Tab-separated table of C-alpha atoms and ligand atoms in Angstrom:
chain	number	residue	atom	x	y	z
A	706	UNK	CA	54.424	-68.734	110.077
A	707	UNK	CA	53.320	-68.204	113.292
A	708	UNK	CA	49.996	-69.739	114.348
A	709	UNK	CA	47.083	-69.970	117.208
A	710	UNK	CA	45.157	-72.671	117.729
A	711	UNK	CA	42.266	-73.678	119.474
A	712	UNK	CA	40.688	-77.442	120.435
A	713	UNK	CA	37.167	-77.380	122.542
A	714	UNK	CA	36.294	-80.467	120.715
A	715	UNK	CA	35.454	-82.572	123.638
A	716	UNK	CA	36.292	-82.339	127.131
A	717	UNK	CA	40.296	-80.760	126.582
A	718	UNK	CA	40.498	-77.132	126.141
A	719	UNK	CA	43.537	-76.563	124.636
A	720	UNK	CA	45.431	-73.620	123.222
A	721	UNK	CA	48.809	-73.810	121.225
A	722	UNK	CA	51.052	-71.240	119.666
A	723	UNK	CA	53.049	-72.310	116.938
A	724	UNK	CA	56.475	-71.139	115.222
A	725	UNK	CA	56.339	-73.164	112.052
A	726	UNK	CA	59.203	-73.636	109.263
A	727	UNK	CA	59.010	-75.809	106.242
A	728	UNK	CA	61.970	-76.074	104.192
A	729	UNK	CA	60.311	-75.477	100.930
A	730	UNK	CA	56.412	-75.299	100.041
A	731	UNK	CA	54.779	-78.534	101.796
A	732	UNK	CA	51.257	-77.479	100.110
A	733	UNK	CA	52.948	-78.775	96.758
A	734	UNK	CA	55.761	-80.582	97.577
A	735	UNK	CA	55.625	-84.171	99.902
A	736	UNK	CA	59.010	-84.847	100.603
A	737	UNK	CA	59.673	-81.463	102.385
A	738	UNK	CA	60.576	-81.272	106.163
A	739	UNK	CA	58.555	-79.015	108.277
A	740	UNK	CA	59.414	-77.975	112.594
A	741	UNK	CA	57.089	-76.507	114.205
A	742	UNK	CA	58.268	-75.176	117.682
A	743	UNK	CA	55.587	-75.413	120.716
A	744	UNK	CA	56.140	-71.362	122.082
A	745	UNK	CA	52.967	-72.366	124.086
A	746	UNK	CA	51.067	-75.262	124.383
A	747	UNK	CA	48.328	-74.871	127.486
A	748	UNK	CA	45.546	-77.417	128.028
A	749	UNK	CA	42.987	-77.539	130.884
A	750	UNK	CA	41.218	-81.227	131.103
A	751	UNK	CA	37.573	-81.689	132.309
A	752	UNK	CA	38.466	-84.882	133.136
A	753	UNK	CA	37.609	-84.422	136.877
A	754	UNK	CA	34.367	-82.650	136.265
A	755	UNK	CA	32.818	-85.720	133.292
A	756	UNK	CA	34.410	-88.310	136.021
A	757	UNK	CA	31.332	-87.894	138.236
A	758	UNK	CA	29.116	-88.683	135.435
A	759	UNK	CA	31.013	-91.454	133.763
A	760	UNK	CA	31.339	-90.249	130.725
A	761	UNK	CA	31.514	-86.876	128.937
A	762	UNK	CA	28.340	-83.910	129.618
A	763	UNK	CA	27.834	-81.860	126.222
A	764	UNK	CA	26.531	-79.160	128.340
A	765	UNK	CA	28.682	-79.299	131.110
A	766	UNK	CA	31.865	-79.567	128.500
A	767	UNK	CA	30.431	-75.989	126.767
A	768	UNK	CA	30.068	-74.271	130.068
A	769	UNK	CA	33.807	-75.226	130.941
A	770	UNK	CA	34.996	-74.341	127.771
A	771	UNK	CA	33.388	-70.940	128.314
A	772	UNK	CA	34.659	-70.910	131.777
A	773	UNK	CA	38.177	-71.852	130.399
A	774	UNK	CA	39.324	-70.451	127.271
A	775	UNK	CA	39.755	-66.438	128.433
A	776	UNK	CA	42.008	-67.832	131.487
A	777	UNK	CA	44.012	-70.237	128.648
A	778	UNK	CA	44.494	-67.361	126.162
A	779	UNK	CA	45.809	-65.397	129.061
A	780	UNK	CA	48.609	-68.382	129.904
A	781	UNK	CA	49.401	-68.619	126.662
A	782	UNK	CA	50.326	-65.367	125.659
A	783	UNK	CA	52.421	-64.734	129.262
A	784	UNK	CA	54.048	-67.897	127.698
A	785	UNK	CA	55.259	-65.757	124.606
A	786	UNK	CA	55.568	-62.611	126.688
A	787	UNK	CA	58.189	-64.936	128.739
A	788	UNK	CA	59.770	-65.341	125.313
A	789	UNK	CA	60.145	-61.806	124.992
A	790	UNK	CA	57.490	-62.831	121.640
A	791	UNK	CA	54.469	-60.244	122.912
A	792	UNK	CA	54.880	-56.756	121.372
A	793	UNK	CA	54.739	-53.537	124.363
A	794	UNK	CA	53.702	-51.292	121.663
A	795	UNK	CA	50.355	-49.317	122.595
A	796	UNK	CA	46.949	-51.156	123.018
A	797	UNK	CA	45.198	-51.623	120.115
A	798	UNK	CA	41.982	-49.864	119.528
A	799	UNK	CA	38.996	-52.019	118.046
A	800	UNK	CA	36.960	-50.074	115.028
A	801	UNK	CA	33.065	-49.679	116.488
A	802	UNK	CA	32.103	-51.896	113.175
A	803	UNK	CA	34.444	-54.574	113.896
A	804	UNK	CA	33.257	-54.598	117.932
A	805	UNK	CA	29.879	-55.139	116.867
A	806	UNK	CA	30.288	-57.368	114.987
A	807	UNK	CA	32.290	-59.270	117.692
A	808	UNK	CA	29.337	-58.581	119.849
A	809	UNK	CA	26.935	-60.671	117.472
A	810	UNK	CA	29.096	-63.337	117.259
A	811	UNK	CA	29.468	-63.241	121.119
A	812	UNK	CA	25.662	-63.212	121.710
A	813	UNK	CA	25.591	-66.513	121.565
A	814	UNK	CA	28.421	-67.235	123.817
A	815	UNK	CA	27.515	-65.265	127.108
A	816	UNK	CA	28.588	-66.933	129.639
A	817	UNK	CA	32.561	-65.818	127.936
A	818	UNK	CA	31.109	-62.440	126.034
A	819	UNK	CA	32.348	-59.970	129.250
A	820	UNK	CA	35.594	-61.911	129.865
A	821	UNK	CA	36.313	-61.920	126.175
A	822	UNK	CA	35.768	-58.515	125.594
A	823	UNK	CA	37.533	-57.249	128.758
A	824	UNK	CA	40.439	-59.517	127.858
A	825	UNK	CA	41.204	-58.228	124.036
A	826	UNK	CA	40.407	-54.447	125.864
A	827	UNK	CA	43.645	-55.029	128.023
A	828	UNK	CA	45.931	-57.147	126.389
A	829	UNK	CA	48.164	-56.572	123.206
A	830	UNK	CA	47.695	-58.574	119.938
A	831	UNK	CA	50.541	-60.922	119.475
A	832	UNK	CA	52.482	-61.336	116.340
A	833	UNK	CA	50.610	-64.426	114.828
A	834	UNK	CA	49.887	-64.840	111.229
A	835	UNK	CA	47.057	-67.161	111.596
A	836	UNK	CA	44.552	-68.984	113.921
A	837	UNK	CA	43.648	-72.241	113.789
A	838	UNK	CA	40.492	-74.005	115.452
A	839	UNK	CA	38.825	-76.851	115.359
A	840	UNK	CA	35.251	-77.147	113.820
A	841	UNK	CA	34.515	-80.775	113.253
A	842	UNK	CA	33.699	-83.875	114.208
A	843	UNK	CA	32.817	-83.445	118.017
A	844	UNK	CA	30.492	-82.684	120.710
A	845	UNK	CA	28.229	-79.920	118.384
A	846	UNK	CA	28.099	-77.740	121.288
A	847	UNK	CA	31.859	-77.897	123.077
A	848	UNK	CA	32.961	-77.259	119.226
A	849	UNK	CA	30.777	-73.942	118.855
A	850	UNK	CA	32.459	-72.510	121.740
A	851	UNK	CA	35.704	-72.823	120.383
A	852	UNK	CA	34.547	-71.508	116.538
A	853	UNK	CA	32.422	-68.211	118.054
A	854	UNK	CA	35.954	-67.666	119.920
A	855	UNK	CA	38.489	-67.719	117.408
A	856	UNK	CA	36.138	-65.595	115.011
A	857	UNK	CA	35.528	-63.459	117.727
A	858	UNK	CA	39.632	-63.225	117.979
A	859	UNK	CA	40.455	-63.288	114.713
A	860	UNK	CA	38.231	-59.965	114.195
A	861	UNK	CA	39.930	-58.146	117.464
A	862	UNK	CA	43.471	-58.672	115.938
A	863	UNK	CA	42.602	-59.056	112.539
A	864	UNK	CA	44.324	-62.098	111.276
A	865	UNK	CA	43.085	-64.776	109.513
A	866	UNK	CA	40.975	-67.833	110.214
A	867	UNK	CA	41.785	-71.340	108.962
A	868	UNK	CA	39.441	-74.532	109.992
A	869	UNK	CA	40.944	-77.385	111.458
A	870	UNK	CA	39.128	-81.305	111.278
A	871	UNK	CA	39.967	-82.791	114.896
A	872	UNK	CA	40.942	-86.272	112.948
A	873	UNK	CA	43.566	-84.490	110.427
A	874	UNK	CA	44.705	-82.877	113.742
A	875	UNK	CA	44.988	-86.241	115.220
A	876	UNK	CA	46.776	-87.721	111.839
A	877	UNK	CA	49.235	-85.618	111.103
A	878	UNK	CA	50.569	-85.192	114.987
A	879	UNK	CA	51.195	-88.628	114.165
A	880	UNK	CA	54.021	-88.197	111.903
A	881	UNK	CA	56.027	-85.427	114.195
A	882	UNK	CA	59.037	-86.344	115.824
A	883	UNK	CA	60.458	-84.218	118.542
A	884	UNK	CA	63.778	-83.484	117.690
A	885	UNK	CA	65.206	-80.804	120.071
A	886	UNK	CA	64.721	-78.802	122.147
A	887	UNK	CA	65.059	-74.869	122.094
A	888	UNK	CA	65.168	-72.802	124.814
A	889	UNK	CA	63.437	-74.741	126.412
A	890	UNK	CA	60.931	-74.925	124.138
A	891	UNK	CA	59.871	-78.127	122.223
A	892	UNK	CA	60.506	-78.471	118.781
A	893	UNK	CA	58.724	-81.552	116.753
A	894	UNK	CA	59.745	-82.655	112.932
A	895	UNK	CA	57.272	-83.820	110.378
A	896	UNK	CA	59.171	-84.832	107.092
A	897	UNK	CA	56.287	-85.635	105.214
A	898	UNK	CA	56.901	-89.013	103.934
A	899	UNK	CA	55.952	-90.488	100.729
A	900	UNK	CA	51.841	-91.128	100.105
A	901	UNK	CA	50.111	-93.217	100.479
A	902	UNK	CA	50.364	-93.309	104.535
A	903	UNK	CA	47.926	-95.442	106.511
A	904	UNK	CA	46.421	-93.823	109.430
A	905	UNK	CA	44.469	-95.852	112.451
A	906	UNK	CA	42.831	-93.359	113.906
A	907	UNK	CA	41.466	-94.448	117.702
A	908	UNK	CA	39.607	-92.475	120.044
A	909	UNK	CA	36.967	-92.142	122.514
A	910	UNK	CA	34.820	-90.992	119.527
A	911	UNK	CA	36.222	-92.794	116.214
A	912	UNK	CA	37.711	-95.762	115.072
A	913	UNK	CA	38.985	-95.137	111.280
A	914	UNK	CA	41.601	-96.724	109.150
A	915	UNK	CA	42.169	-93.705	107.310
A	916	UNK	CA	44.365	-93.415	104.098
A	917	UNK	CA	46.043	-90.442	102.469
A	918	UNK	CA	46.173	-91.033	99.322
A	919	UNK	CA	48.138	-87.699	98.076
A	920	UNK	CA	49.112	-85.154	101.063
A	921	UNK	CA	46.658	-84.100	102.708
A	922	UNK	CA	43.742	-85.991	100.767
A	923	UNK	CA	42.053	-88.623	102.506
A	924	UNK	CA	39.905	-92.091	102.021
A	925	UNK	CA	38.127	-93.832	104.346
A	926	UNK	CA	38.768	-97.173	104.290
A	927	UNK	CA	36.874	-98.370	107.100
A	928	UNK	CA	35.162	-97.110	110.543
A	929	UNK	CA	33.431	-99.050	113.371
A	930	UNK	CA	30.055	-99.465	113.403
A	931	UNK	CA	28.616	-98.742	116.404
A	932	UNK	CA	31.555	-97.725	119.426
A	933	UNK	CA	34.656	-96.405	119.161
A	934	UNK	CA	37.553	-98.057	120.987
A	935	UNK	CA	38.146	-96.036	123.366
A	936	UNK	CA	33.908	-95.868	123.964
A	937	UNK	CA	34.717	-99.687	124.309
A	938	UNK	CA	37.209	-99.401	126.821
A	939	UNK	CA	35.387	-96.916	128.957
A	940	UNK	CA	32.102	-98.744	128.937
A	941	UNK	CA	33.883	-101.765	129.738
A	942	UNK	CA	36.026	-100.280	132.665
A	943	UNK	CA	32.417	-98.607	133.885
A	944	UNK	CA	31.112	-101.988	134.526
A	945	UNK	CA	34.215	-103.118	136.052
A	946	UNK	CA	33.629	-100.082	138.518
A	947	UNK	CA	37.036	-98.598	137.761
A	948	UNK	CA	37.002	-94.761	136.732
A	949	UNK	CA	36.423	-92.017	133.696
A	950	UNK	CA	38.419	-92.373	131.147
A	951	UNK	CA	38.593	-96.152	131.293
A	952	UNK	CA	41.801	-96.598	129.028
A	953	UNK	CA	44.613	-96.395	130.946
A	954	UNK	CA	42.686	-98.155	134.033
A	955	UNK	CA	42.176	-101.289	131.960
A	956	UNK	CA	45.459	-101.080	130.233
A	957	UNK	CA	47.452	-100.885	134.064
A	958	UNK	CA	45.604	-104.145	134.949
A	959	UNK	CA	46.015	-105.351	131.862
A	960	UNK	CA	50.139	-105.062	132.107
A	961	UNK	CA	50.086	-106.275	135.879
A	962	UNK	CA	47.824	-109.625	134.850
A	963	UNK	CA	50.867	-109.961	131.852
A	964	UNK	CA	53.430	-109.407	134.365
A	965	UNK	CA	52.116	-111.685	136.472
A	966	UNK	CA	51.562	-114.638	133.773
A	967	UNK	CA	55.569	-113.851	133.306
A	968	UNK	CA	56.043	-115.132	136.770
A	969	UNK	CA	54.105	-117.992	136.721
A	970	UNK	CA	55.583	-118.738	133.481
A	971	UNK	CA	52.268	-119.809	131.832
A	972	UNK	CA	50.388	-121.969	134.223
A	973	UNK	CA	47.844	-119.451	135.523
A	974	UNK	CA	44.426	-120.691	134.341
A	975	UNK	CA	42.570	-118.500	131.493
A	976	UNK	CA	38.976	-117.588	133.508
A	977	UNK	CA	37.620	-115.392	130.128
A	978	UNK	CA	37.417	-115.583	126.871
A	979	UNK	CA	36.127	-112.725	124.513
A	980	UNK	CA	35.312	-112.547	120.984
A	981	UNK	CA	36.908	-111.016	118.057
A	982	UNK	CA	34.270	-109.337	116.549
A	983	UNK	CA	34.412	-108.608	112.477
A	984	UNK	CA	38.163	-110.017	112.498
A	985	UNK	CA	37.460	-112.120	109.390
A	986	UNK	CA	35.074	-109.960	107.313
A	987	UNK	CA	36.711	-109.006	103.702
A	988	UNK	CA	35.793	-104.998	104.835
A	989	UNK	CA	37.706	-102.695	106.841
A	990	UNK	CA	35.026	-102.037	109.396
A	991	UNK	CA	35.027	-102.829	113.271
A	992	UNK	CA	32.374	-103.566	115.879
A	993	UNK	CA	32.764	-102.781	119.124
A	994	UNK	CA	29.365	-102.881	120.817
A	995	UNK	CA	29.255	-106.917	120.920
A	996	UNK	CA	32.499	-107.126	122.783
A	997	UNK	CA	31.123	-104.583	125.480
A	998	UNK	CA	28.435	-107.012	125.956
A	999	UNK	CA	30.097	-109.960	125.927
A	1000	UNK	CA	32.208	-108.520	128.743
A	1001	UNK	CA	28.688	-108.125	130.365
A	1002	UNK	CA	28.075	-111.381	129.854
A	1003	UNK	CA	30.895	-112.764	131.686
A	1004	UNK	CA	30.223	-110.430	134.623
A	1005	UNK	CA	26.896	-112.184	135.653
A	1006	UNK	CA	28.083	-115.247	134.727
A	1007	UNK	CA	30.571	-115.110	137.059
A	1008	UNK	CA	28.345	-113.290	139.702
A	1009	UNK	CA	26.280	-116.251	139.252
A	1010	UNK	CA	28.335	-118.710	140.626
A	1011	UNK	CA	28.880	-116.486	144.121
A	1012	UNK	CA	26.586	-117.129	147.024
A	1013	UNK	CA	26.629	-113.209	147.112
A	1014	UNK	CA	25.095	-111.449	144.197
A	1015	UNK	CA	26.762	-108.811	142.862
A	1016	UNK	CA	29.744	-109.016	144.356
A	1017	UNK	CA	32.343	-107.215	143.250
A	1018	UNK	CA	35.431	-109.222	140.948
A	1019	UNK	CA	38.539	-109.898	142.794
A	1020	UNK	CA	41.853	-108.592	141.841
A	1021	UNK	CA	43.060	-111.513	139.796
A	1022	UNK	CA	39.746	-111.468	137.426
A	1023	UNK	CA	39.843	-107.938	137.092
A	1024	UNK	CA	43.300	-108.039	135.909
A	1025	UNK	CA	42.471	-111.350	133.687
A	1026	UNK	CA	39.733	-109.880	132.332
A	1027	UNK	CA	41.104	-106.556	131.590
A	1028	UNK	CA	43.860	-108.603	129.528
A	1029	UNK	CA	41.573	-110.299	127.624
A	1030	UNK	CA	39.270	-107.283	126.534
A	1031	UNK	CA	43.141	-105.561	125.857
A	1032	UNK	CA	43.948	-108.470	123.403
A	1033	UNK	CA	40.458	-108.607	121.894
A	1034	UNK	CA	40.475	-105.167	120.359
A	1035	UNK	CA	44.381	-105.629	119.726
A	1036	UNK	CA	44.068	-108.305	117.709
A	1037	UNK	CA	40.786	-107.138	115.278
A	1038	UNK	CA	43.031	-103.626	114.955
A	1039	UNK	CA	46.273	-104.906	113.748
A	1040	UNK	CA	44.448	-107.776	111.459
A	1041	UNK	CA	42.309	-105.122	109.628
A	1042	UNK	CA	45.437	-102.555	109.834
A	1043	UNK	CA	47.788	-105.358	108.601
A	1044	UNK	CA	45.507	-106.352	105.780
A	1045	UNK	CA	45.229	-102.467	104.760
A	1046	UNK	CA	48.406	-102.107	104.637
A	1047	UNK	CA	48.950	-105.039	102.022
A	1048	UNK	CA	46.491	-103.502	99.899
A	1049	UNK	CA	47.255	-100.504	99.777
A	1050	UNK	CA	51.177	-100.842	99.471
A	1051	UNK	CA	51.240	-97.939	102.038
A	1052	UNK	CA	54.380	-97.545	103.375
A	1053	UNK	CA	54.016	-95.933	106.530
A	1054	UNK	CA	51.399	-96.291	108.935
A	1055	UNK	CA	49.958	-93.604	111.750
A	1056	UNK	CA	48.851	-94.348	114.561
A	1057	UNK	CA	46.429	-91.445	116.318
A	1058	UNK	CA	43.874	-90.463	119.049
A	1059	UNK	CA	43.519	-91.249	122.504
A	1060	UNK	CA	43.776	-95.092	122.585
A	1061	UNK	CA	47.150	-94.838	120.647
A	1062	UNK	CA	48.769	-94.289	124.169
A	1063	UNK	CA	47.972	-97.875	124.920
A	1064	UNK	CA	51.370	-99.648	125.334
A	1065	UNK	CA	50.472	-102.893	124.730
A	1066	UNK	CA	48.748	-101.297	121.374
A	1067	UNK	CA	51.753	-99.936	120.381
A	1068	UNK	CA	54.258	-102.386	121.098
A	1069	UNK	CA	51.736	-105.639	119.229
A	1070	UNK	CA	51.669	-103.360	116.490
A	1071	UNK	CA	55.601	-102.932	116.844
A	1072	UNK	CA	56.257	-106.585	116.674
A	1073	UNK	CA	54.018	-107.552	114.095
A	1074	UNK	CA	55.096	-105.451	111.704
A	1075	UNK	CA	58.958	-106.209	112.063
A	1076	UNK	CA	57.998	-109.580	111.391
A	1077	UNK	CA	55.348	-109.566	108.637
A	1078	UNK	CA	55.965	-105.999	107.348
A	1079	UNK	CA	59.326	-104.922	108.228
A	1080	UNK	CA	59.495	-101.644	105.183
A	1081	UNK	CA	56.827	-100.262	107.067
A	1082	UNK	CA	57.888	-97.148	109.240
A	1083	UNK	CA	55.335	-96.996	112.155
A	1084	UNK	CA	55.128	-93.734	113.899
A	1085	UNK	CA	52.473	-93.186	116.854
A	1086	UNK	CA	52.174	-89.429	118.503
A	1087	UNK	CA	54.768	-87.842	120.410
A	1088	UNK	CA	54.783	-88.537	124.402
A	1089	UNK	CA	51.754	-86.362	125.819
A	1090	UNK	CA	50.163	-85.534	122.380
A	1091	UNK	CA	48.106	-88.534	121.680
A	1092	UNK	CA	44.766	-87.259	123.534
A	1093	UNK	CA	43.142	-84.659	122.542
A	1094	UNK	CA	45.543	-81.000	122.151
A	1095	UNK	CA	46.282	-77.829	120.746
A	1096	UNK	CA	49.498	-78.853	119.082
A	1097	UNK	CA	47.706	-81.502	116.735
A	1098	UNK	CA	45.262	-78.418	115.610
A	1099	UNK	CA	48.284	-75.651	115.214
A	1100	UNK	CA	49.913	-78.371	113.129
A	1101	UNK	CA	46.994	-79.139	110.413
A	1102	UNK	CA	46.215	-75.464	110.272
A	1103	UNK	CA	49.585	-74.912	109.543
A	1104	UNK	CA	49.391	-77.108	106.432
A	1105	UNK	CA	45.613	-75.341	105.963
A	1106	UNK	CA	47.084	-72.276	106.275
A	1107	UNK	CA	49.601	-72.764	103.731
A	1108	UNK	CA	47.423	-73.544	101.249
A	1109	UNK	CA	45.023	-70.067	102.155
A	1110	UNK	CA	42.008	-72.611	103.474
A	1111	UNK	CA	40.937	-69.277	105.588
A	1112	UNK	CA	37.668	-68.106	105.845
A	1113	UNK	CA	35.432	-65.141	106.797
A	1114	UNK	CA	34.977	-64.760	110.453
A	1115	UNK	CA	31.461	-65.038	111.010
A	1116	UNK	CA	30.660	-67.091	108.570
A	1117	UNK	CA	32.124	-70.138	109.872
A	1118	UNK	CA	30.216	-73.051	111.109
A	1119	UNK	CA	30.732	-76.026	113.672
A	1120	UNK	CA	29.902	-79.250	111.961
A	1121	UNK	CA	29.513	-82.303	114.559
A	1122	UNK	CA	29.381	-84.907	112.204
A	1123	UNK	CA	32.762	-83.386	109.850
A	1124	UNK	CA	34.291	-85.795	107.745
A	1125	UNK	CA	38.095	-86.186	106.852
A	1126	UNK	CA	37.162	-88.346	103.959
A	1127	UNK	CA	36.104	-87.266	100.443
A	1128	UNK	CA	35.257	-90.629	99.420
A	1129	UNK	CA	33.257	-91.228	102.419
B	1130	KG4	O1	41.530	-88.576	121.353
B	1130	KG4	P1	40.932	-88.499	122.702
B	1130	KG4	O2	41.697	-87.796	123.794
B	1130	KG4	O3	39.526	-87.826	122.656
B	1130	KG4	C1	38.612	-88.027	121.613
B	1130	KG4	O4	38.729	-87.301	120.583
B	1130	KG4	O5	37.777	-88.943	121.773
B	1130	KG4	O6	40.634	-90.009	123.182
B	1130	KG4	C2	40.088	-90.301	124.437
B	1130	KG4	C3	39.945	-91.816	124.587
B	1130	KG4	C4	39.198	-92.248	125.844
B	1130	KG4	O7	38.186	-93.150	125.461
B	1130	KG4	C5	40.267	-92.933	126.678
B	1130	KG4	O8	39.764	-93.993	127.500
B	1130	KG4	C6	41.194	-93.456	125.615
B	1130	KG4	O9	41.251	-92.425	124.654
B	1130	KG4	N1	42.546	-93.746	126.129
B	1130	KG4	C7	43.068	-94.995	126.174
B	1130	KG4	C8	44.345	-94.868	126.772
B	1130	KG4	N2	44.546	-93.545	127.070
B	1130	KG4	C9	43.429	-92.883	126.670
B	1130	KG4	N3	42.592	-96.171	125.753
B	1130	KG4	C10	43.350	-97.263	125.928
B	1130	KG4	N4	44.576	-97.233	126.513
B	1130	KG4	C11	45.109	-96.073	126.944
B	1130	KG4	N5	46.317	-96.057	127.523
B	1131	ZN	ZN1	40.375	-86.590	119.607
């Protein structure tokens, strides 16, 4: 099966095409192996553009997406024309009925209606058998974009439309291994292991532990309460003045300030100390929000004791503090994770989302699990697909697909505020 899909989420737009295989039918059966082989896999970040605000613009992220996803389309199929995968046969012609009904769908999408239009007028359909987009959880009006375009799409060519939730996107990329490469093209592995599987899902918008119960079939176990982690992190690297997306700022320094403690072989002095919010509750829940402001806290403390207000931290505390805030959330995630796991008996755990690039993340969960947990298989995302993609959404509507999840184009609707969970 050869699928489309489409992410406009939040600020990525991404579009994937994928070859997928599965070795017998993975709708029924769990302990089939599935490849799915990235023929395209194009992405254009907005990272730049939200950078000047701090944080991402729902309106600015829809008029990019608008801006974006024409140009994207275009990549990806020269991607399968490369491939010799894009049909020369004679353009397509588009029944008046089925062009205005494109056009109503496209009336609320103007500033991409002409481009669209001119783009399915000139170009061939490819050989897909599906397309797959995103429609939930997300920024309400980045997601619309991406929903009025793939109905709009799957009309023009005629194929069918399967709904993807972001989070299942984010879970199941989880479990895929790359595990060749063929002409030149990537080819990742998920052999769906046995259920339940634990997933920590952590991103600039959710914090979940997340279990499958059968494949495919969620429970939420637990969610934060007010941030997400990587909210947290950005809101905590804003106020240390470093740059959008705070993550990866916070986790360099943190990785120096370890480095560094290496050296000194443990007699640096410790200048903060941060709490570990919700670490003993019997729930699976997190807080965030009280660690952001207890990093606040220690900024004007600190500023306090300068002869020069607000002045800016040195080096050495930025680094020290970005370890500590590192270690704060490290340690409530693995103790609720760890706990989770027990219960549950789950036998592999997920990691997913944004955040689950964090090394330091990865490699705490690593070593705690070897030594209190060592049957558990931990599998984080392949390099590059931890953020937000168009791989993760190809992948669940694969699995959607296979089960005929598709629905009328037209009729389909964003939903902001999607859960994965039935038991919510
Ligand atoms: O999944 P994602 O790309 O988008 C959402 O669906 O939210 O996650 C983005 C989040 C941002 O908050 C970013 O700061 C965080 O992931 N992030 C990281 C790292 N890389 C990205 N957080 C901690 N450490 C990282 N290395
Ligand atoms: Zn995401």
């Amino acid at each position: 099966m050869r699928i489309l899909s489409i992410e406009t989420s939040c600020d990525e737009t991404a579009i994937a095409i994928l070859e997928c295989e599965s070795n017998e039918d993975a709708a029924k059966d769990t302990s089939t192996s599935t490849t799915f082989k990235v023929l395209s896999h194009t992405l254009i970040s907005q990272i730049e553009i939200h950078r000047e605000y701090g944080g991402v613009f729902p309106a600015v992220a829809k008029r990019e997406h608008a801006k974006n996803l024409v140009p994207i389309l275009g990549a990806a199929l020269e991607e399968l024309g490369e491939a010799g995968l894009l049909p020369e046969k004679p353009l397509q012609v588009i029944p008046e009925n089925i062009r205005t009904q494109i056009g109503e769908i496209l009336s609320r999408e103007s500033d991409m209606a002409e481009s669209f239009i001119q783009f399915i007028t000139e170009n061939n359909r490819p050989i897909i058998d599906a397309i797959a987009v995103t429609y939930g959880p997300g920024l309400a009006p980045a997601l619309w974009v991406g929903v009025n375009f793939a109905q709009a799409l799957a009309l023009a060519w005629n194929v069918p439309l399967v709904p993807v939730n972001h989070m299942e996107g984010h879970f199941l990329v989880g479990l895929a291994r790359t595990t060749e490469s063929i002409d030149n093209k990537t080819v990742l592995t998920i052999d769906a292991p046995q259920t339940p599987i634990l997933g920590l899902l952590i991103s600039g918008g959710h914090t979940q532990l997340m279990l499958m119960n059968e494949w495919l079939s969620y429970q939420l176990l637990g969610e934060t309460r007010d941030d997400a982690v990587g909210e947290a992190f950005d809101k905590v690297a804003r106020m240390m003045g470093l740059p959008y997306p705070g993550g990866p700022e916070i986790s360099k320094l943190a990785a120096k300030c370890r480095e560094d403690e290496k050296s000194l072989e443990g007699t640096s002095e410790k200048l903060f100390s941060l709490p570990r919010p919700m670490i003993d509750t019997p729930d699976y829940n997190f807080s965030f929000s009280g660690l952001k402001t207890a990093v606040l806290y220690a900024l004007r403390d600190i500023q306090k004791t300068r002869p020069e207000e607000s002045a800016p931290l040195d080096t050495l505390e930025k680094e020290q503090l970005a370890r500590e805030f590192e270690d704060a959330v490290t340690e409530v995630l693995i103790v609720k994770t760890v706990k989770a796991l027990k219960e549950t008996q789950a036998q592999t755990l997920v990691l997913g989302g944004g955040v689950s690039a964090n090394p330091h993340i990865q490699k705490s969960f690593t070593e705690t699990l070897a030594d209190k947990l060592p049957n558990v298989d931990f599998q984080v995302p392949p390099t590059g697909l931890t953020g937000d993609n168009g791989v993760m959404i190809g992948i669940a509507g694969f699995y959607r697909a296979q089960r005929k999840e598709f629905v009328d184009p037209g009729t389909l609707v964003a939903d902001g505020n999607l859960s994965l969970s039935k038991v919510a």
